[in-house]
């Protein structure tokens, strides 16, 4: 068994649009009503995946879910004239943010030594709450080998769960036993706290995590208030390194102490609020980065959105960090601006799974040949633009359904139709 980290990016679906559905997600609210560019969005996502493959990192993908979701609208008895947010929800391409697809506990951390995945119920946002049954179907295909994986349904909807976006794993190396850190929010603020502590605890129990190696940490109310609707907007971890904003957690010092106690080799890089404010962190998405271990002992790289690289104060901090002697040796900007405008940076677009590549359904793994094929399909079938008044258009819906079917057919994944 050779355990590696595989990033499963969400292929950005042909309905990508800006409907302003996520209260508390400042970018999504700011871009509500704008014209989206699904084709450019999907190509940006794919370019990110290819750039990561070029670094020598294994890359997988998950497919767009069936949209528009007519069955969902039927169950809500939606009819023209009823709440337009529901129609927009049925058209949402939000499954692209696969960091919210599931919480993943790699085999070295679990009691039965299998990799456990629990689909996230995403109940706080109606347009996202419809995702999980289709997501879990896909996860059960990709990780079908029951000797190595256990895929669980979402936890009951009484407690909101947002998946890996509120979960961090640290370990001396991906394949070594790790500690798992669940970050929950306390309700009562201006914006919803989407991750409930009880959902995190249920996921940890299901996955068979050792209580002594599991932390439950409160996200700072100030971070949620500033627009960090998920923990991954203010913190990211990879192997022994945690990269976080000073105000990411309700008790950042206590959290760091607890991590060091469980993982003495931890290296924690805290960005002080005096240098990068929470507002700058949220506006630039500095922390919604992919922190990756480069092959061949080249250290770690931080794959940041172009917006972080272009932000003067954030860039200043990054330049100082690179001039120092820390564990993050490179910063690599990527352009995912179509997703960013809905509050989804490089880290939102990927679900990390530590596994042996040979145990994963190969249809979900990317190589250059498949990437070129997917680019062709996107260029030929994804709408160039979607304006808000096109949601509900029957002709556009037909084009979108056909586009997804073409993709499934070409990838040999018709069973997801
Ligand atoms: O759930 N945006 C997503 C962004 C998710 C980002 N994921 C992570 N941080 N891991 C959300 O708020 C906006 C859709 C719209 O408004 O049209 C949206 O769903």
Coordinates of C-alpha atoms and ligand atoms in Angstrom, one line a residue:
X1 CA 0.0 0.0 0.0
X2 CA 1.3 3.4 -1.0
X3 CA -0.8 6.1 0.5
X4 CA -0.7 9.4 -1.3
X5 CA -2.9 12.5 -1.1
X6 CA -5.2 12.8 -4.1
X7 CA -7.1 16.0 -4.7
X8 CA -10.5 15.4 -6.2
X9 CA -11.5 18.7 -7.8
X10 CA -15.1 19.4 -8.8
X11 CA -15.5 19.8 -12.5
X12 CA -17.4 23.1 -12.8
X13 CA -20.8 22.3 -14.2
X14 CA -22.5 24.0 -17.1
X15 CA -25.1 25.8 -14.9
X16 CA -22.5 27.9 -13.0
X17 CA -24.3 31.2 -12.2
X18 CA -24.4 34.0 -9.7
X19 CA -27.6 33.9 -7.7
X20 CA -26.5 35.3 -4.4
X21 CA -27.8 32.3 -2.5
X22 CA -25.3 32.1 0.4
X23 CA -25.9 34.7 3.1
X24 CA -22.6 35.2 5.0
X25 CA -20.5 34.5 1.9
X26 CA -19.6 38.0 1.0
X27 CA -18.3 37.3 -2.5
X28 CA -21.4 35.4 -3.5
X29 CA -23.6 38.3 -2.2
X30 CA -21.5 40.9 -4.0
X31 CA -21.7 39.2 -7.3
X32 CA -25.4 38.3 -7.2
X33 CA -27.2 39.0 -10.4
X34 CA -24.0 39.2 -12.5
X35 CA -23.6 37.3 -15.8
X36 CA -21.5 34.1 -15.2
X37 CA -19.2 32.4 -17.7
X38 CA -19.6 28.6 -17.2
X39 CA -17.2 27.7 -20.0
X40 CA -14.4 29.9 -18.7
X41 CA -15.1 28.8 -15.2
X42 CA -14.8 25.1 -16.1
X43 CA -11.6 25.7 -18.1
X44 CA -10.1 27.7 -15.2
X45 CA -10.8 24.7 -12.9
X46 CA -9.3 22.3 -15.3
X47 CA -6.2 24.5 -15.8
X48 CA -5.7 24.4 -12.0
X49 CA -5.9 20.6 -12.0
X50 CA -3.4 20.4 -14.9
X51 CA -1.0 22.8 -13.2
X52 CA -1.1 20.6 -10.1
X53 CA -0.5 17.4 -12.2
X54 CA 2.5 19.2 -13.7
X55 CA 3.9 19.6 -10.1
X56 CA 3.8 15.8 -9.9
X57 CA 0.7 15.6 -7.7
X58 CA -2.0 12.9 -8.2
X59 CA -5.3 14.5 -9.4
X60 CA -8.8 13.2 -9.4
X61 CA -12.1 14.8 -10.1
X62 CA -15.8 14.6 -9.3
X63 CA -18.5 15.3 -11.8
X64 CA -21.2 18.0 -11.8
X65 CA -24.5 16.8 -10.3
X66 CA -27.7 16.6 -12.4
X67 CA -28.9 20.2 -12.9
X68 CA -31.4 21.8 -13.2
X69 CA -32.8 19.6 -10.5
X70 CA -36.4 19.3 -11.6
X71 CA -37.3 16.7 -9.0
X72 CA -36.3 19.0 -6.2
X73 CA -38.5 21.8 -7.6
X74 CA -41.4 19.3 -7.9
X75 CA -41.0 18.3 -4.3
X76 CA -41.1 21.9 -3.3
X77 CA -44.2 22.4 -5.6
X78 CA -42.4 25.3 -7.2
X79 CA -44.2 27.0 -10.0
X80 CA -43.4 30.2 -12.0
X81 CA -44.0 33.1 -9.7
X82 CA -42.9 31.3 -6.6
X83 CA -39.6 32.2 -4.9
X84 CA -36.9 32.7 -7.6
X85 CA -34.2 31.6 -5.2
X86 CA -35.6 28.1 -5.4
X87 CA -35.4 28.1 -9.1
X88 CA -31.8 29.4 -8.9
X89 CA -31.1 26.7 -6.3
X90 CA -32.2 24.0 -8.7
X91 CA -29.8 25.5 -11.3
X92 CA -26.9 25.9 -8.9
X93 CA -23.5 24.4 -9.8
X94 CA -22.5 24.5 -6.2
X95 CA -21.3 20.9 -6.1
X96 CA -18.1 22.2 -7.8
X97 CA -16.9 23.0 -4.3
X98 CA -16.0 19.5 -3.4
X99 CA -14.3 20.6 -0.1
X100 CA -18.0 20.5 1.0
X101 CA -18.8 17.1 -0.5
X102 CA -17.6 15.0 2.4
X103 CA -15.4 14.7 5.5
X104 CA -12.5 12.3 4.9
X105 CA -10.6 10.4 7.5
X106 CA -7.6 8.5 6.0
X107 CA -7.1 4.8 6.9
X108 CA -4.2 5.4 9.3
X109 CA -6.5 7.4 11.6
X110 CA -9.5 5.0 11.8
X111 CA -10.3 2.0 14.0
X112 CA -10.9 -0.4 11.1
X113 CA -7.9 1.0 9.0
X114 CA -10.2 1.9 6.1
X115 CA -10.5 5.4 4.7
X116 CA -13.9 6.8 5.9
X117 CA -15.9 9.4 4.0
X118 CA -19.2 11.0 5.3
X119 CA -21.1 13.0 2.7
X120 CA -21.9 16.5 4.1
X121 CA -25.6 17.3 4.6
X122 CA -25.1 21.0 3.8
X123 CA -28.4 21.8 5.4
X124 CA -27.8 25.4 6.2
X125 CA -28.2 26.5 2.6
X126 CA -31.2 25.2 0.7
X127 CA -29.4 25.1 -2.6
X128 CA -26.6 23.0 -1.1
X129 CA -28.9 20.7 0.9
X130 CA -30.0 19.0 -2.3
X131 CA -26.4 17.9 -3.1
X132 CA -25.6 15.0 -0.8
X133 CA -27.7 12.1 -2.2
X134 CA -26.1 12.5 -5.6
X135 CA -22.7 13.2 -4.1
X136 CA -22.8 10.0 -2.0
X137 CA -23.8 8.0 -5.1
X138 CA -20.7 9.3 -6.8
X139 CA -18.5 8.7 -3.8
X140 CA -19.7 5.1 -3.7
X141 CA -18.6 4.6 -7.3
X142 CA -15.2 6.3 -6.9
X143 CA -14.4 4.6 -3.6
X144 CA -16.3 1.4 -4.1
X145 CA -13.6 -1.0 -2.8
X146 CA -15.0 -1.9 0.6
X147 CA -11.7 -3.3 1.7
X148 CA -10.2 0.2 1.7
X149 CA -13.1 2.6 1.9
X150 CA -16.3 3.1 3.9
X151 CA -18.7 5.7 2.5
X152 CA -21.4 7.0 4.8
X153 CA -24.6 8.8 4.2
X154 CA -24.9 12.4 5.5
X155 CA -25.5 12.8 9.3
X156 CA -29.2 13.6 10.1
X157 CA -30.2 17.1 9.1
X158 CA -30.8 18.2 12.7
X159 CA -27.1 19.3 12.7
X160 CA -25.5 21.1 9.9
X161 CA -22.4 19.6 8.4
X162 CA -20.2 21.2 5.7
X163 CA -17.6 18.5 5.2
X164 CA -13.9 18.9 4.8
X165 CA -14.1 22.7 4.7
X166 CA -14.4 22.5 8.5
X167 CA -12.0 19.7 9.1
X168 CA -8.2 19.6 9.1
X169 CA -5.9 16.6 9.4
X170 CA -2.3 16.9 10.5
X171 CA 0.3 14.1 10.5
X172 CA 4.1 13.6 10.2
X173 CA 3.3 12.4 6.7
X174 CA 0.2 11.7 4.7
X175 CA 0.6 7.9 5.2
X176 CA 1.3 8.1 9.0
X177 CA -1.4 8.2 11.7
X178 CA -2.6 11.7 12.1
X179 CA -4.7 14.0 14.3
X180 CA -8.0 15.3 13.1
X181 CA -9.3 18.7 13.9
X182 CA -13.0 19.5 13.5
X183 CA -13.8 23.2 13.5
X184 CA -17.4 24.2 14.4
X185 CA -19.3 27.5 14.7
X186 CA -21.6 28.6 17.5
X187 CA -24.9 30.0 16.2
X188 CA -26.2 33.4 17.2
X189 CA -24.1 35.8 15.1
X190 CA -25.1 37.9 12.2
X191 CA -24.3 35.2 9.7
X192 CA -25.1 31.5 10.0
X193 CA -22.6 29.1 11.6
X194 CA -22.9 26.3 9.1
X195 CA -20.9 23.6 11.0
X196 CA -22.5 22.3 14.1
X197 CA -20.4 20.8 16.8
X198 CA -22.7 17.7 17.1
X199 CA -22.4 17.0 13.4
X200 CA -18.6 17.0 13.8
X201 CA -18.7 14.7 16.8
X202 CA -21.0 12.3 14.9
X203 CA -18.7 12.2 11.9
X204 CA -15.7 11.5 14.2
X205 CA -17.5 8.6 16.0
X206 CA -18.7 7.1 12.7
X207 CA -15.1 7.2 11.3
X208 CA -13.8 5.4 14.4
X209 CA -11.3 8.1 15.3
X210 CA -9.4 7.8 18.5
X211 CA -10.8 10.5 20.9
X212 CA -7.3 11.1 22.2
X213 CA -6.2 12.1 18.7
X214 CA -9.2 14.2 17.8
X215 CA -9.8 17.9 18.5
X216 CA -13.1 19.8 18.4
X217 CA -12.3 23.5 18.1
X218 CA -14.6 26.5 17.9
X219 CA -14.2 28.8 15.0
X220 CA -13.9 32.4 16.1
X221 CA -17.2 34.3 15.9
X222 CA -15.2 37.2 14.6
X223 CA -14.1 35.2 11.6
X224 CA -17.7 34.1 10.7
X225 CA -18.7 37.7 11.2
X226 CA -16.0 38.8 8.7
X227 CA -17.3 36.4 6.1
X228 CA -15.3 33.2 6.8
X229 CA -18.4 31.0 6.4
X230 CA -16.1 28.0 6.4
X231 CA -13.0 27.4 8.4
X232 CA -11.0 26.9 5.2
X233 CA -11.4 30.6 4.5
X234 CA -9.0 31.3 7.4
X235 CA -6.9 28.1 7.9
X236 CA -5.4 25.2 6.0
X237 CA -3.3 22.3 7.1
X238 CA -1.0 19.8 5.4
X239 CA 1.0 17.1 7.0
X240 CA 2.9 18.7 10.0
X241 CA 2.1 22.3 8.9
X242 CA -0.9 24.5 9.9
X243 CA -1.2 27.8 8.2
X244 CA -3.9 30.0 9.9
X245 CA -5.0 33.5 10.6
X246 CA -4.5 34.7 14.2
X247 CA -8.3 35.1 14.6
X248 CA -9.3 31.8 12.9
X249 CA -10.3 30.1 16.2
X250 CA -12.1 31.2 19.3
X251 CA -8.9 30.3 21.2
X252 CA -6.0 30.2 18.7
X253 CA -3.3 29.9 21.4
X254 CA -5.2 27.1 23.1
X255 CA -5.7 25.3 19.7
X256 CA -2.0 25.6 18.9
X257 CA -1.1 24.2 22.3
X258 CA -3.5 21.3 21.9
X259 CA -2.1 20.5 18.4
X260 CA 1.5 20.6 19.6
X261 CA 0.7 18.3 22.5
X262 CA -0.8 15.7 20.1
X263 CA 1.7 16.2 17.3
X264 CA 5.0 17.5 18.7
X265 CA 6.5 17.9 15.2
X266 CA 3.7 20.4 14.2
X267 CA 4.9 23.6 12.6
X268 CA 2.3 26.3 12.9
X269 CA 2.4 29.4 10.8
X270 CA 0.1 32.1 12.2
X271 CA -0.6 35.2 10.2
X272 CA -1.0 38.2 12.7
X273 CA -4.1 40.3 12.3
X274 CA -1.9 43.4 12.5
X275 CA -0.3 42.3 9.2
X276 CA -3.3 40.8 7.4
X277 CA -6.7 41.7 8.8
X278 CA -9.6 39.3 8.8
X279 CA -11.2 41.5 6.1
X280 CA -8.0 41.2 3.9
X281 CA -7.9 37.4 4.5
X282 CA -11.6 37.1 3.4
X283 CA -11.2 39.5 0.5
X284 CA -8.1 37.8 -0.9
X285 CA -8.8 34.2 0.1
X286 CA -5.2 33.8 1.2
X287 CA -6.0 30.8 3.4
X288 CA -8.3 29.2 0.8
X289 CA -5.1 27.8 -0.7
X290 CA -4.0 24.3 -1.4
X291 CA -1.0 23.6 0.8
X292 CA 0.7 20.7 -0.9
X293 CA 3.8 18.6 -0.3
X294 CA 5.9 18.7 -3.5
X295 CA 7.4 15.4 -4.6
X296 CA 11.2 14.9 -4.4
X297 CA 11.7 16.7 -1.1
X298 CA 11.1 20.1 -2.5
X299 CA 9.1 21.1 0.6
X300 CA 5.6 22.6 0.6
X301 CA 3.9 24.9 -1.9
X302 CA 0.9 27.2 -1.3
X303 CA -1.4 27.4 -4.3
X304 CA -3.2 30.7 -3.8
X305 CA -5.9 32.4 -5.8
X306 CA -4.5 35.2 -8.1
X307 CA -6.6 37.6 -5.9
X308 CA -4.3 36.9 -2.9
X309 CA -1.1 37.4 -5.0
X310 CA -2.5 40.7 -6.3
X311 CA -3.5 42.0 -2.9
X312 CA -0.8 44.4 -1.7
X313 CA -0.8 43.7 2.0
X314 CA -1.2 39.9 1.5
X315 CA 1.5 39.9 -1.1
X316 CA 3.8 41.8 1.3
X317 CA 3.2 39.1 3.9
X318 CA 3.8 36.3 1.4
X319 CA 7.0 37.9 0.2
X320 CA 8.3 38.2 3.8
X321 CA 7.3 34.6 4.5
X322 CA 9.2 33.3 1.5
X323 CA 12.3 35.3 2.4
X324 CA 12.2 33.6 5.8
X325 CA 13.0 30.0 6.6
X326 CA 9.5 28.5 7.1
X327 CA 8.1 25.2 5.8
X328 CA 6.3 26.8 2.9
X329 CA 8.9 27.2 0.2
X330 CA 6.8 28.4 -2.8
X331 CA 3.7 30.3 -3.5
X332 CA 1.9 29.5 -6.8
X333 CA -1.0 31.7 -7.9
X334 CA -3.8 30.3 -10.0
X335 CA -6.7 31.9 -11.8
X336 CA -10.1 30.6 -10.6
X337 CA -11.8 33.9 -10.7
X338 CA -15.2 32.6 -11.9
X339 CA -15.4 30.4 -8.8
X340 CA -13.9 33.0 -6.5
X341 CA -16.8 35.4 -7.4
X342 CA -19.1 32.9 -5.7
X343 CA -16.8 32.5 -2.7
X344 CA -14.9 29.4 -3.9
X345 CA -11.1 29.5 -4.0
X346 CA -8.6 26.8 -4.9
X347 CA -9.1 24.9 -1.7
X348 CA -12.9 24.9 -2.0
X349 CA -12.6 23.2 -5.4
X350 CA -10.9 20.1 -4.1
X351 CA -11.6 17.2 -1.7
X352 CA -8.5 15.6 -0.3
X353 CA -8.4 11.8 0.0
X354 CA -5.4 9.9 1.2
X355 CA -5.4 6.5 -0.4
X356 CA -3.5 4.2 -2.7
X357 CA -4.2 5.3 -6.2
X358 CA -4.8 1.7 -7.3
X359 CA -7.7 1.3 -4.9
X360 CA -9.7 4.2 -6.5
X361 CA -12.0 3.8 -9.5
X362 CA -9.7 4.9 -12.3
X363 CA -12.5 6.7 -14.1
X364 CA -12.2 9.4 -11.5
X365 CA -8.5 9.9 -11.9
X366 CA -7.1 12.6 -14.3
X367 CA -4.3 12.3 -16.7
X368 CA -3.3 14.5 -19.6
X369 CA -5.3 12.6 -22.2
X370 CA -8.5 12.8 -20.2
X371 CA -7.9 16.4 -19.3
X372 CA -7.6 17.2 -23.1
X373 CA -10.8 15.3 -23.7
X374 CA -12.7 17.2 -21.0
X375 CA -11.4 20.5 -22.3
X376 CA -12.9 19.6 -25.7
X377 CA -16.2 18.7 -24.2
X378 CA -16.4 21.9 -22.2
X379 CA -15.4 24.1 -25.2
X380 CA -18.0 22.4 -27.3
X381 CA -20.9 22.1 -24.9
X382 CA -20.7 24.4 -21.9
X383 CA -22.7 27.7 -22.2
X384 CA -20.5 30.7 -22.7
X385 CA -22.5 32.9 -20.4
X386 CA -25.6 32.7 -18.2
X387 CA -27.5 35.8 -17.2
X388 CA -29.9 35.6 -14.2
X389 CA -33.0 35.8 -16.4
X390 CA -31.9 32.7 -18.3
X391 CA -32.4 30.5 -15.3
X392 CA -35.5 28.4 -16.0
X393 CA -35.1 28.7 -19.8
X394 CA -36.1 25.3 -21.3
X395 CA -33.8 25.5 -24.3
X396 CA -30.8 26.3 -22.1
X397 CA -31.8 23.5 -19.7
X398 CA -31.8 21.0 -22.6
X399 CA -28.3 22.2 -23.7
X400 CA -27.0 21.7 -20.1
X401 CA -28.5 18.3 -19.6
X402 CA -27.0 17.2 -23.0
X403 CA -23.6 18.7 -22.1
X404 CA -23.4 16.7 -18.9
X405 CA -24.6 13.5 -20.7
X406 CA -21.8 13.9 -23.2
X407 CA -19.3 14.3 -20.5
X408 CA -20.6 11.2 -18.6
X409 CA -20.6 9.2 -21.9
X410 CA -17.1 10.1 -22.8
X411 CA -15.8 9.2 -19.3
X412 CA -17.7 5.9 -19.2
X413 CA -19.7 7.1 -16.2
X414 CA -23.2 6.8 -17.7
X415 CA -24.4 5.2 -14.5
X416 CA -24.4 8.7 -12.9
X417 CA -26.9 10.0 -15.5
Ligands
LIG1 O1 -21.5 27.3 0.0 N1 -21.1 29.4 -2.8 C1 -20.6 28.4 -2.0 C2 -19.1 28.5 -1.8 C3 -18.5 27.3 -1.1 C4 -17.0 27.5 -0.8 N2 -16.5 26.3 -0.2 C5 -15.6 26.3 0.8 N3 -15.2 27.4 1.4 N4 -15.0 25.2 1.1 C6 -21.2 28.4 -0.6 O2 -21.5 29.4 0.0 C7 -22.8 30.6 -4.0 C8 -23.9 30.2 -5.1 C9 -24.7 31.4 -5.5 O3 -24.9 32.3 -4.8 O4 -25.2 31.4 -6.7 C10 -22.3 29.4 -3.2 O5 -23.1 28.4 -3.0

